[in-house]
């Protein structure tokens, strides 16, 4: 049950000022967790011989909870032998794998700070990011030279060599507020930032969703989301470990996802809209996914047409999880509830409070503010930009509340002003996305024109005609919302999660066409400023 949005609900009081939380450990009569890695130890006690993680393919590998716990202990001890002490940063650069899982929990168990990074970044970008975070050791799947850091291969042999049977495991000091991870934001609307996430923040989200039963010990959870991003790191890895379920690792490209779902009898599938779209293009979707029971989409806005198409094939609803890196990551979800149309992201999670704007009228669109135990501690390195003195954080998203259900309209900085009217790009994107042949669309504002900003639609797809896009918008949208220009492109720039990178798109538009044989056509400019 969601926390009433205008009330304070707290099970225990030792929290930062203004933060509401639900202490699930206290409710079960257990000592509160202080470190994410304690989840592994607890699962060993509960079911040591149960399969914890499996990586499929020709060389299928599995680890039980006892085997995983032992591997984590050994790698934690091996990292400490490199002279690391609590608080030192360790880079993790690799694709989804058993080794990534072991290394991540080993870093946390030893009291170090994980710095997961996208392995697809170029070597220079990776070196810059690792240097900025001050990493002492880097575990990388591919060879990577880092000045001032020990670079170790993120491979089975390398991890095995890190530890030895005679070395006592290293345990983190029991400090829930200790820094656990430095996670880069997507940077789709501007420069990427580095969120400082404590064990308290990561555990706060997991304790919040535990009451919703997003996973249970009998679940098989697919790890297809990139584990270096917050939705994969805590939304998948954290939820799996909290539930004591089985983790089925898939490549984050989605190329082997159908095979993993079928072979491992996956029940719970967290994914992005891009992965969902790839599944829909696979002819085996109808016959190879019968084990699925829960599908949750996060990381980017989900077009209603895409969700509806998946439901037609599988009879499964596509639930939403709305959140952000700074909330580790969840704020609201439709799981355990109904889906109420465009923009609806569900009921606010237990322990999270939402305010719209200054709180005067929550039913009118305004900036979404959140207050929760799962919030970050600010941006690296100085902690700037974190929650205010009362615990509130401005998400940068525009939304509203209806009967305690949250609806997200758009990003605040993506808002377009036309003749004094607010134009929300997401509404226009939803309309254009329903046009046959459209595979992706982004709507942005461009300064200029007699009515204020111009509405520019950048559309990718097959067999598209600019005039058809304009005609479709004319039939579906008020005059002030219609694009004044349509650009047809081969593809749109995306972040690792598949979310369209509007910041990069704006830069491309400032310097020229946004790539891929783009063509543009302006619409006839209306003389009327009103809808």
Coordinates of C-alpha atoms in Angstrom, one line a residue:
X1 CA 0.0 0.0 0.0
X2 CA 1.4 3.4 -0.9
X3 CA 2.0 6.0 1.7
X4 CA -0.6 8.7 1.8
X5 CA 1.0 11.5 -0.2
X6 CA 0.0 14.3 2.2
X7 CA 0.9 12.5 5.4
X8 CA 4.0 11.4 7.2
X9 CA 4.5 7.7 7.8
X10 CA 7.5 6.5 9.7
X11 CA 8.2 3.2 11.4
X12 CA 11.4 4.5 13.1
X13 CA 12.6 8.0 13.7
X14 CA 16.4 7.9 13.3
X15 CA 16.5 9.4 9.8
X16 CA 17.5 12.6 8.2
X17 CA 15.1 15.5 8.8
X18 CA 11.9 15.2 6.9
X19 CA 12.5 11.7 5.5
X20 CA 9.7 9.1 5.7
X21 CA 10.7 5.4 5.6
X22 CA 9.4 1.9 6.1
X23 CA 11.8 -0.3 8.1
X24 CA 10.9 -3.7 6.7
X25 CA 13.6 -5.4 8.8
X26 CA 12.2 -4.0 12.0
X27 CA 8.7 -5.1 11.0
X28 CA 10.0 -8.7 10.6
X29 CA 11.9 -8.6 13.9
X30 CA 15.3 -8.6 12.3
X31 CA 18.2 -6.3 12.9
X32 CA 18.3 -3.5 10.3
X33 CA 20.6 -4.0 7.4
X34 CA 23.6 -1.7 7.2
X35 CA 25.3 -3.0 4.0
X36 CA 23.8 -4.3 0.7
X37 CA 26.2 -7.2 0.8
X38 CA 24.5 -8.5 3.9
X39 CA 21.7 -9.7 1.7
X40 CA 24.0 -12.4 0.2
X41 CA 24.8 -13.6 3.7
X42 CA 21.2 -13.8 4.8
X43 CA 20.3 -15.8 1.7
X44 CA 23.1 -18.3 2.6
X45 CA 21.5 -18.9 5.9
X46 CA 18.0 -19.3 4.4
X47 CA 18.9 -21.5 1.4
X48 CA 22.6 -22.2 0.9
X49 CA 22.1 -24.7 -1.9
X50 CA 19.5 -22.8 -3.9
X51 CA 20.7 -21.5 -7.2
X52 CA 21.5 -17.8 -6.9
X53 CA 22.7 -16.8 -10.3
X54 CA 23.0 -18.5 -13.7
X55 CA 24.7 -17.3 -16.9
X56 CA 23.4 -19.2 -19.8
X57 CA 24.8 -20.0 -23.2
X58 CA 27.1 -22.8 -24.5
X59 CA 29.2 -22.6 -21.3
X60 CA 26.3 -22.3 -18.8
X61 CA 27.5 -21.5 -15.3
X62 CA 25.7 -21.4 -12.0
X63 CA 26.4 -20.4 -8.4
X64 CA 24.5 -21.3 -5.3
X65 CA 24.0 -18.8 -2.6
X66 CA 26.8 -20.5 -0.6
X67 CA 29.1 -20.4 -3.6
X68 CA 28.3 -16.8 -4.4
X69 CA 28.9 -15.8 -0.7
X70 CA 32.3 -17.6 -0.7
X71 CA 33.3 -15.9 -4.0
X72 CA 32.3 -12.5 -2.6
X73 CA 34.4 -13.1 0.5
X74 CA 37.5 -14.0 -1.4
X75 CA 37.3 -11.1 -3.8
X76 CA 36.7 -8.7 -1.0
X77 CA 39.8 -10.0 0.8
X78 CA 41.8 -9.9 -2.4
X79 CA 40.9 -6.3 -3.1
X80 CA 41.9 -5.3 0.5
X81 CA 45.3 -6.9 -0.2
X82 CA 45.8 -4.2 -2.8
X83 CA 46.0 -1.7 0.1
X84 CA 42.4 -0.4 -0.1
X85 CA 40.6 0.8 3.0
X86 CA 37.0 1.7 3.6
X87 CA 35.8 4.5 1.3
X88 CA 38.3 3.9 -1.5
X89 CA 36.7 3.7 -4.9
X90 CA 36.8 0.6 -7.2
X91 CA 35.9 0.9 -10.9
X92 CA 33.7 -1.9 -12.4
X93 CA 33.8 -1.9 -16.2
X94 CA 32.1 -4.9 -17.8
X95 CA 29.0 -6.3 -19.4
X96 CA 26.4 -8.3 -17.5
X97 CA 28.2 -11.3 -16.1
X98 CA 28.6 -13.5 -13.0
X99 CA 31.9 -11.7 -12.5
X100 CA 30.3 -8.3 -12.4
X101 CA 27.8 -9.5 -9.7
X102 CA 30.6 -11.1 -7.6
X103 CA 32.8 -8.0 -7.9
X104 CA 30.0 -5.5 -7.1
X105 CA 29.0 -7.3 -3.8
X106 CA 32.7 -7.9 -2.9
X107 CA 33.4 -4.2 -3.2
X108 CA 30.5 -3.3 -1.0
X109 CA 31.2 -6.1 1.6
X110 CA 34.7 -4.7 2.1
X111 CA 33.4 -1.2 2.7
X112 CA 34.7 0.2 -0.6
X113 CA 32.8 2.3 -3.1
X114 CA 31.7 0.8 -6.4
X115 CA 32.0 2.9 -9.6
X116 CA 30.2 1.0 -12.3
X117 CA 30.7 2.4 -15.8
X118 CA 29.4 1.7 -19.3
X119 CA 32.0 -0.6 -21.1
X120 CA 31.0 0.8 -24.5
X121 CA 32.5 4.2 -23.6
X122 CA 35.8 4.8 -25.4
X123 CA 39.0 4.2 -23.4
X124 CA 39.7 8.0 -23.1
X125 CA 36.2 8.6 -21.7
X126 CA 36.5 5.7 -19.3
X127 CA 39.9 6.9 -18.1
X128 CA 38.5 10.4 -17.5
X129 CA 35.5 9.1 -15.6
X130 CA 37.6 6.8 -13.4
X131 CA 40.1 9.6 -12.7
X132 CA 37.3 12.0 -11.8
X133 CA 36.1 9.4 -9.2
X134 CA 39.6 8.8 -7.8
X135 CA 39.5 5.0 -8.3
X136 CA 42.4 3.0 -6.7
X137 CA 41.6 -0.3 -8.5
X138 CA 39.7 -1.0 -11.7
X139 CA 38.2 -4.3 -12.6
X140 CA 37.6 -4.3 -16.4
X141 CA 36.5 -7.0 -18.8
X142 CA 38.7 -5.6 -21.5
X143 CA 42.3 -4.4 -21.0
X144 CA 42.3 -0.8 -19.7
X145 CA 45.3 1.2 -18.6
X146 CA 44.6 3.8 -15.9
X147 CA 47.2 6.0 -14.5
X148 CA 47.4 5.8 -10.7
X149 CA 45.0 2.7 -10.6
X150 CA 45.7 -1.0 -10.5
X151 CA 43.9 -2.5 -13.5
X152 CA 42.7 -6.1 -13.0
X153 CA 40.8 -8.2 -15.5
X154 CA 37.1 -8.8 -14.7
X155 CA 37.4 -12.5 -15.7
X156 CA 36.8 -15.8 -13.8
X157 CA 40.5 -16.5 -13.6
X158 CA 41.4 -13.0 -12.4
X159 CA 38.8 -13.0 -9.7
X160 CA 39.8 -16.5 -8.6
X161 CA 43.4 -15.3 -8.3
X162 CA 42.4 -12.3 -6.1
X163 CA 41.5 -14.4 -3.1
X164 CA 43.1 -17.3 -1.3
X165 CA 41.6 -19.9 1.0
X166 CA 43.7 -18.8 4.0
X167 CA 42.7 -15.1 3.9
X168 CA 40.0 -14.0 6.3
X169 CA 37.1 -12.2 4.7
X170 CA 37.0 -8.5 5.0
X171 CA 33.8 -7.0 6.4
X172 CA 32.6 -3.4 6.1
X173 CA 32.1 -1.3 9.2
X174 CA 28.4 -1.3 10.0
X175 CA 27.5 2.2 8.8
X176 CA 24.3 2.5 6.9
X177 CA 25.2 6.1 5.8
X178 CA 28.5 5.0 4.3
X179 CA 28.9 5.7 0.6
X180 CA 28.2 2.5 -1.5
X181 CA 28.3 3.6 -5.1
X182 CA 29.0 6.5 -7.5
X183 CA 26.5 6.1 -10.3
X184 CA 26.5 8.3 -13.4
X185 CA 23.2 9.8 -14.4
X186 CA 22.0 9.2 -18.0
X187 CA 22.8 12.7 -19.1
X188 CA 20.0 12.7 -21.7
X189 CA 19.0 16.3 -21.0
X190 CA 22.4 17.8 -20.1
X191 CA 25.9 16.8 -18.9
X192 CA 25.9 13.6 -16.9
X193 CA 26.4 13.9 -13.1
X194 CA 27.7 11.4 -10.6
X195 CA 25.2 10.6 -7.9
X196 CA 26.5 9.6 -4.4
X197 CA 24.4 6.7 -3.2
X198 CA 24.8 5.4 0.3
X199 CA 23.9 1.9 1.6
X200 CA 21.0 3.7 3.3
X201 CA 19.7 4.9 -0.1
X202 CA 20.1 1.6 -1.9
X203 CA 18.5 -0.3 1.0
X204 CA 15.8 2.3 1.4
X205 CA 14.5 1.5 -2.1
X206 CA 14.7 -2.3 -1.5
X207 CA 12.9 -2.0 1.8
X208 CA 10.3 0.2 0.1
X209 CA 9.4 -2.3 -2.7
X210 CA 9.6 -5.4 -0.5
X211 CA 6.0 -4.9 0.5
X212 CA 4.9 -5.0 -3.1
X213 CA 6.5 -8.5 -3.7
X214 CA 8.2 -7.5 -6.9
X215 CA 10.1 -10.8 -6.5
X216 CA 10.1 -13.8 -4.2
X217 CA 12.4 -16.7 -3.6
X218 CA 10.8 -18.8 -6.3
X219 CA 11.2 -16.1 -8.9
X220 CA 13.7 -16.1 -11.8
X221 CA 14.7 -12.5 -12.5
X222 CA 16.3 -11.6 -15.8
X223 CA 19.3 -9.4 -15.7
X224 CA 19.0 -7.8 -19.1
X225 CA 19.2 -4.2 -18.1
X226 CA 22.8 -2.8 -18.0
X227 CA 24.1 -3.5 -14.5
X228 CA 26.2 -0.3 -14.6
X229 CA 23.1 1.9 -14.5
X230 CA 21.0 2.3 -11.4
X231 CA 17.9 0.4 -12.7
X232 CA 20.1 -2.6 -13.3
X233 CA 22.3 -2.1 -10.3
X234 CA 19.7 -1.8 -7.6
X235 CA 16.4 -2.2 -9.4
X236 CA 17.5 -5.7 -10.6
X237 CA 20.5 -6.8 -8.6
X238 CA 19.2 -5.3 -5.4
X239 CA 15.6 -6.6 -5.8
X240 CA 16.9 -10.1 -6.6
X241 CA 19.2 -10.2 -3.6
X242 CA 16.5 -8.9 -1.3
X243 CA 14.1 -11.5 -2.4
X244 CA 16.6 -14.4 -2.5
X245 CA 15.4 -15.3 -6.0
X246 CA 17.4 -16.7 -9.0
X247 CA 19.2 -14.2 -11.3
X248 CA 19.3 -15.2 -15.0
X249 CA 22.0 -13.1 -16.7
X250 CA 21.4 -11.9 -20.3
X251 CA 23.4 -9.7 -22.5
X252 CA 22.3 -6.1 -22.2
X253 CA 22.0 -5.8 -26.0
X254 CA 19.0 -8.1 -25.7
X255 CA 20.3 -10.4 -28.5
X256 CA 20.0 -13.6 -26.3
X257 CA 17.0 -12.5 -24.2
X258 CA 14.5 -14.9 -25.7
X259 CA 16.9 -17.8 -25.3
X260 CA 17.5 -16.9 -21.7
X261 CA 13.8 -16.5 -20.9
X262 CA 13.0 -19.9 -22.3
X263 CA 16.0 -21.8 -21.1
X264 CA 15.9 -20.5 -17.5
X265 CA 12.1 -20.2 -17.2
X266 CA 12.3 -16.5 -16.4
X267 CA 9.3 -15.2 -14.4
X268 CA 10.2 -11.6 -13.8
X269 CA 11.4 -9.4 -16.7
X270 CA 12.6 -5.9 -16.0
X271 CA 13.5 -4.1 -19.3
X272 CA 13.6 -0.8 -21.2
X273 CA 11.4 0.3 -24.1
X274 CA 14.2 -0.5 -26.5
X275 CA 14.5 -4.1 -25.2
X276 CA 10.7 -4.4 -25.4
X277 CA 10.8 -3.3 -29.0
X278 CA 13.5 -5.9 -29.8
X279 CA 11.4 -8.6 -28.2
X280 CA 8.4 -7.6 -30.4
X281 CA 10.5 -8.0 -33.5
X282 CA 11.4 -11.6 -32.5
X283 CA 9.1 -14.2 -34.1
X284 CA 9.6 -16.5 -31.1
X285 CA 7.9 -14.1 -28.7
X286 CA 4.6 -15.8 -28.7
X287 CA 5.9 -19.3 -28.1
X288 CA 9.0 -18.9 -26.0
X289 CA 8.0 -16.6 -23.1
X290 CA 5.2 -18.6 -21.4
X291 CA 7.1 -18.6 -18.1
X292 CA 6.8 -14.8 -17.7
X293 CA 4.5 -13.5 -15.0
X294 CA 5.7 -9.9 -14.4
X295 CA 7.1 -7.4 -16.9
X296 CA 8.3 -4.1 -15.7
X297 CA 9.6 -1.3 -18.0
X298 CA 11.8 1.5 -16.7
X299 CA 14.7 3.7 -17.7
X300 CA 12.8 5.7 -20.4
X301 CA 9.2 6.7 -21.3
X302 CA 7.1 3.8 -22.5
X303 CA 4.9 4.5 -25.6
X304 CA 1.4 3.1 -24.9
X305 CA 1.3 1.6 -28.4
X306 CA 4.5 -0.4 -27.6
X307 CA 3.0 -1.7 -24.4
X308 CA -0.3 -2.6 -26.1
X309 CA 1.5 -4.6 -28.8
X310 CA 3.4 -6.6 -26.2
X311 CA 0.2 -7.4 -24.3
X312 CA -1.5 -8.6 -27.5
X313 CA 1.3 -11.1 -28.0
X314 CA 1.7 -12.3 -24.4
X315 CA -1.5 -11.4 -22.5
X316 CA 0.8 -9.7 -20.0
X317 CA 0.5 -6.1 -18.9
X318 CA 3.7 -4.0 -19.1
X319 CA 4.0 -2.4 -15.8
X320 CA 5.9 0.9 -15.2
X321 CA 8.5 1.8 -12.7
X322 CA 9.2 5.5 -12.5
X323 CA 12.3 6.8 -10.9
X324 CA 15.7 8.3 -11.3
X325 CA 19.3 7.6 -10.4
X326 CA 19.1 10.0 -7.4
X327 CA 16.2 7.9 -5.9
X328 CA 18.1 4.6 -6.2
X329 CA 16.0 4.3 -8.4
X330 CA 12.2 4.0 -7.7
X331 CA 9.5 6.5 -6.9
X332 CA 6.3 4.9 -8.2
X333 CA 5.1 1.8 -9.9
X334 CA 1.9 0.3 -11.4
X335 CA 2.8 -3.2 -10.1
X336 CA -0.1 -4.4 -7.8
X337 CA -2.4 -1.9 -9.4
X338 CA -4.1 -0.8 -12.6
X339 CA -2.6 1.2 -15.5
X340 CA -4.6 4.4 -16.1
X341 CA -3.5 5.6 -19.5
X342 CA -0.8 7.9 -20.9
X343 CA 1.7 9.2 -18.4
X344 CA 0.5 7.1 -15.5
X345 CA 3.4 5.6 -13.6
X346 CA 1.4 4.1 -10.7
X347 CA 1.1 4.6 -7.0
X348 CA 3.9 6.2 -5.0
X349 CA 6.1 3.6 -3.3
X350 CA 5.8 3.0 0.4
X351 CA 8.2 5.3 2.2
X352 CA 8.2 7.9 -0.6
X353 CA 6.4 11.2 -0.4
X354 CA 5.6 13.2 -3.5
X355 CA 4.8 16.9 -3.7
X356 CA 3.7 18.7 -6.9
X357 CA 5.3 22.2 -7.2
X358 CA 4.9 24.0 -3.9
X359 CA 2.0 21.7 -3.0
X360 CA -0.9 24.2 -3.6
X361 CA -2.7 22.0 -6.2
X362 CA -1.4 18.5 -6.8
X363 CA -3.9 17.9 -9.6
X364 CA -2.3 20.6 -11.8
X365 CA 1.0 19.8 -13.7
X366 CA 4.0 21.0 -11.8
X367 CA 7.5 19.9 -10.9
X368 CA 7.7 16.6 -9.0
X369 CA 9.4 16.8 -5.7
X370 CA 10.2 13.7 -3.7
X371 CA 11.3 12.9 -0.1
X372 CA 12.4 9.4 0.8
X373 CA 15.0 7.4 2.6
X374 CA 16.3 6.2 -0.8
X375 CA 17.5 9.6 -1.9
X376 CA 21.1 10.2 -2.7
X377 CA 23.6 12.3 -0.7
X378 CA 24.3 14.8 -3.5
X379 CA 26.6 14.9 -6.5
X380 CA 30.2 13.8 -6.5
X381 CA 32.6 15.1 -5.2
X382 CA 31.3 17.8 -2.9
X383 CA 27.7 16.6 -2.3
X384 CA 26.1 19.5 -4.0
X385 CA 22.6 19.4 -5.4
X386 CA 21.2 16.9 -2.9
X387 CA 18.0 17.0 -0.9
X388 CA 17.2 20.3 0.8
X389 CA 17.2 20.9 4.6
X390 CA 13.7 19.4 4.8
X391 CA 14.7 16.3 2.8
X392 CA 13.0 17.4 -0.5
X393 CA 14.5 16.8 -3.9
X394 CA 13.3 18.3 -7.2
X395 CA 13.3 15.6 -9.9
X396 CA 13.2 17.9 -12.9
X397 CA 10.1 16.1 -14.1
X398 CA 6.6 17.6 -14.6
X399 CA 3.6 15.7 -13.3
X400 CA 0.5 15.6 -11.2
X401 CA -1.4 13.4 -8.8
X402 CA -4.9 12.0 -9.2
X403 CA -6.3 9.9 -6.4
X404 CA -2.8 9.2 -5.1
X405 CA -1.7 8.0 -8.6
X406 CA 1.2 9.8 -10.2
X407 CA 1.2 10.9 -13.8
X408 CA 4.4 12.1 -15.4
X409 CA 4.0 14.7 -18.2
X410 CA 7.5 15.6 -19.2
X411 CA 10.9 16.9 -18.2
X412 CA 10.8 20.4 -16.9
X413 CA 13.7 21.6 -19.1
X414 CA 12.0 20.0 -22.2
X415 CA 8.9 22.2 -21.7
X416 CA 8.2 24.3 -24.8
X417 CA 6.5 27.7 -24.7
X418 CA 4.3 28.7 -27.6
X419 CA 2.4 32.0 -27.4
X420 CA 2.5 31.7 -23.6
X421 CA 1.1 28.1 -23.6
X422 CA 2.9 25.2 -22.1
X423 CA 3.6 22.5 -24.7
X424 CA 4.7 19.1 -23.4
X425 CA 6.8 17.2 -25.9
X426 CA 5.7 13.8 -24.5
X427 CA 2.1 14.4 -25.6
X428 CA 3.2 15.1 -29.1
X429 CA 5.7 12.2 -29.1
X430 CA 2.9 9.9 -28.1
X431 CA 0.7 11.0 -31.0
X432 CA 3.5 10.7 -33.6
X433 CA 4.6 7.3 -32.2
X434 CA 1.1 5.9 -33.1
X435 CA 1.7 6.7 -36.7
X436 CA 2.5 3.6 -38.8
X437 CA 6.2 3.2 -39.6
X438 CA 7.5 5.4 -36.7
X439 CA 10.2 3.6 -34.7
X440 CA 11.3 6.6 -32.6
X441 CA 10.4 10.2 -32.1
X442 CA 11.7 13.2 -30.1
X443 CA 10.1 16.6 -29.9
X444 CA 12.2 19.6 -28.8
X445 CA 11.9 23.3 -28.8
X446 CA 13.9 25.6 -31.0
X447 CA 14.1 29.4 -30.3
X448 CA 12.6 31.7 -32.9
X449 CA 9.4 32.2 -34.8
X450 CA 6.7 34.7 -34.3
X451 CA 4.9 32.6 -31.6
X452 CA 7.9 32.0 -29.3
X453 CA 9.6 28.6 -29.5
X454 CA 9.2 26.4 -32.5
X455 CA 8.1 22.8 -32.0
X456 CA 10.5 20.5 -33.9
X457 CA 9.7 16.8 -34.3
X458 CA 12.6 14.5 -35.1
X459 CA 11.3 11.2 -36.4
X460 CA 12.9 7.9 -37.3
X461 CA 11.2 5.0 -39.1
X462 CA 10.5 3.3 -42.4
X463 CA 8.5 4.6 -45.3
X464 CA 7.7 7.9 -43.6
X465 CA 6.5 11.0 -45.3
X466 CA 6.9 14.4 -43.7
X467 CA 3.5 15.6 -44.9
X468 CA 1.9 12.5 -43.5
X469 CA 3.4 13.3 -40.1
X470 CA 2.2 16.9 -40.3
X471 CA -1.3 15.8 -41.3
X472 CA -1.5 13.3 -38.5
X473 CA -0.5 16.0 -36.0
X474 CA -3.1 18.3 -37.5
X475 CA -5.8 15.8 -36.9
X476 CA -4.7 14.9 -33.3
X477 CA -3.3 18.1 -31.8
X478 CA -4.4 21.6 -31.0
X479 CA -2.8 24.2 -33.3
X480 CA -0.2 25.5 -30.8
X481 CA 1.0 22.0 -30.2
X482 CA 1.6 21.0 -33.8
X483 CA 5.2 20.8 -35.0
X484 CA 6.4 23.7 -37.1
X485 CA 9.2 21.5 -38.5
X486 CA 9.6 17.7 -39.1
X487 CA 13.0 16.1 -39.5
X488 CA 13.2 12.6 -40.8
X489 CA 16.3 10.6 -39.6
X490 CA 17.7 7.1 -39.7
X491 CA 18.1 6.9 -35.9
X492 CA 18.1 9.0 -32.8
X493 CA 20.9 9.4 -30.3
X494 CA 20.4 7.2 -27.2
X495 CA 21.8 6.7 -23.8
X496 CA 22.8 3.2 -22.6
X497 CA 19.3 2.5 -21.2
X498 CA 17.8 3.3 -24.6
X499 CA 16.4 6.7 -23.6
X500 CA 16.7 9.3 -26.3
X501 CA 19.4 11.7 -25.6
X502 CA 17.8 15.1 -26.2
X503 CA 20.8 17.0 -25.0
X504 CA 22.9 15.4 -27.9
X505 CA 20.0 16.0 -30.3
X506 CA 19.9 19.7 -29.4
X507 CA 23.6 20.0 -30.0
X508 CA 23.3 18.4 -33.4
X509 CA 20.4 20.7 -34.3
X510 CA 22.5 23.7 -33.3
X511 CA 25.4 22.6 -35.6
X512 CA 23.4 21.0 -38.4
X513 CA 21.2 18.1 -39.1
X514 CA 20.8 15.5 -36.4
X515 CA 22.4 12.7 -38.5
X516 CA 21.3 9.9 -40.8
X517 CA 20.1 11.5 -44.0
X518 CA 17.8 13.9 -42.2
X519 CA 15.3 15.9 -44.2
X520 CA 13.2 18.7 -42.9
X521 CA 10.0 20.4 -43.9
X522 CA 8.4 23.3 -42.1
X523 CA 4.7 23.3 -41.5
X524 CA 2.6 26.3 -42.4
X525 CA 2.8 28.7 -39.6
X526 CA -0.5 29.5 -37.9
X527 CA -1.5 33.1 -37.4
X528 CA -3.6 32.0 -34.4
X529 CA -1.9 31.8 -31.0
X530 CA -4.7 30.1 -29.1
X531 CA -5.5 26.4 -29.2

